[in-house]
mmCIF file of C-alpha atoms in Angstrom:
data_model
loop_
_atom_site.group_PDB
_atom_site.id
_atom_site.type_symbol
_atom_site.label_atom_id
_atom_site.label_comp_id
_atom_site.label_asym_id
_atom_site.label_seq_id
_atom_site.Cartn_x
_atom_site.Cartn_y
_atom_site.Cartn_z
ATOM 1 C CA UNK A 1 -4.725 -23.595 -6.948
ATOM 2 C CA UNK A 2 -2.321 -20.986 -7.180
ATOM 3 C CA UNK A 3 -3.263 -17.790 -5.340
ATOM 4 C CA UNK A 4 -2.125 -14.713 -7.495
ATOM 5 C CA UNK A 5 -2.062 -11.286 -5.838
ATOM 6 C CA UNK A 6 -2.733 -8.190 -7.994
ATOM 7 C CA UNK A 7 -0.147 -5.539 -7.624
ATOM 8 C CA UNK A 8 -0.342 -2.023 -8.983
ATOM 9 C CA UNK A 9 2.401 0.321 -9.381
ATOM 10 C CA UNK A 10 1.144 4.244 -7.538
ATOM 11 C CA UNK A 11 1.854 6.655 -10.377
ATOM 12 C CA UNK A 12 4.073 9.664 -9.020
ATOM 13 C CA UNK A 13 4.588 8.186 -5.472
ATOM 14 C CA UNK A 14 7.880 8.406 -4.144
ATOM 15 C CA UNK A 15 9.742 5.627 -1.988
ATOM 16 C CA UNK A 16 10.532 7.062 1.547
ATOM 17 C CA UNK A 17 13.688 5.045 1.777
ATOM 18 C CA UNK A 18 15.804 5.502 -1.437
ATOM 19 C CA UNK A 19 13.435 8.207 -2.790
ATOM 20 C CA UNK A 20 12.925 7.009 -6.205
ATOM 21 C CA UNK A 21 9.838 7.981 -8.217
ATOM 22 C CA UNK A 22 7.412 5.493 -9.355
ATOM 23 C CA UNK A 23 8.733 2.516 -8.075
ATOM 24 C CA UNK A 24 5.951 2.026 -5.180
ATOM 25 C CA UNK A 25 3.508 -1.112 -5.604
ATOM 26 C CA UNK A 26 0.243 -1.532 -3.902
ATOM 27 C CA UNK A 27 -1.211 -4.682 -3.154
ATOM 28 C CA UNK A 28 -3.465 -6.647 -0.529
ATOM 29 C CA UNK A 29 -1.745 -9.594 1.471
ATOM 30 C CA UNK A 30 -4.543 -11.490 3.688
ATOM 31 C CA UNK A 31 -7.014 -8.545 3.337
ATOM 32 C CA UNK A 32 -3.983 -6.092 4.647
ATOM 33 C CA UNK A 33 -2.944 -3.187 2.151
ATOM 34 C CA UNK A 34 0.855 -3.556 1.807
ATOM 35 C CA UNK A 35 3.008 -0.991 -0.153
ATOM 36 C CA UNK A 36 6.612 -2.408 -1.354
ATOM 37 C CA UNK A 37 9.295 -0.677 -3.222
ATOM 38 C CA UNK A 38 10.759 -2.400 -6.527
ATOM 39 C CA UNK A 39 13.982 -0.838 -6.377
ATOM 40 C CA UNK A 40 15.327 -1.145 -2.826
ATOM 41 C CA UNK A 41 12.644 -3.567 -1.137
ATOM 42 C CA UNK A 42 11.020 -1.166 1.127
ATOM 43 C CA UNK A 43 7.935 -2.274 2.625
ATOM 44 C CA UNK A 44 5.177 -1.133 4.725
ATOM 45 C CA UNK A 45 1.811 -2.469 5.858
ATOM 46 C CA UNK A 46 -1.488 -0.603 6.947
ATOM 47 C CA UNK A 47 -2.893 -1.425 10.195
ATOM 48 C CA UNK A 48 -6.643 -1.585 10.656
ATOM 49 C CA UNK A 49 -6.242 1.367 12.935
ATOM 50 C CA UNK A 50 -5.018 3.728 10.382
ATOM 51 C CA UNK A 51 -7.462 2.213 7.981
ATOM 52 C CA UNK A 52 -10.132 3.204 10.353
ATOM 53 C CA UNK A 53 -8.849 6.726 10.674
ATOM 54 C CA UNK A 54 -8.328 7.493 6.799
ATOM 55 C CA UNK A 55 -12.370 6.497 6.282
ATOM 56 C CA UNK A 56 -14.309 9.024 6.460
ATOM 57 C CA UNK A 57 -18.125 8.046 8.244
ATOM 58 C CA UNK A 58 -20.213 9.568 4.944
ATOM 59 C CA UNK A 59 -18.565 7.956 2.352
ATOM 60 C CA UNK A 60 -18.565 4.286 1.704
ATOM 61 C CA UNK A 61 -14.510 3.647 1.278
ATOM 62 C CA UNK A 62 -12.600 0.706 2.558
ATOM 63 C CA UNK A 63 -9.466 2.700 3.527
ATOM 64 C CA UNK A 64 -6.967 5.411 2.242
ATOM 65 C CA UNK A 65 -3.361 4.338 2.012
ATOM 66 C CA UNK A 66 -1.202 7.246 2.971
ATOM 67 C CA UNK A 67 2.284 6.479 2.809
ATOM 68 C CA UNK A 68 4.748 8.141 5.402
#
């Protein structure tokens, strides 16, 4: 069985490394939220600590990804 990962582009996002617009894609790998630039191959993972800090207690949100 092939395990496919759904990757979505983030509209208006700028790559922190190459500064290209609309080249960042967001996806989950092993329940970890990750971003990757398709132009320069920059990648970043969000740790559980960052997810917990971004989640507001009064809402049912899994996490908010905030690239640097």
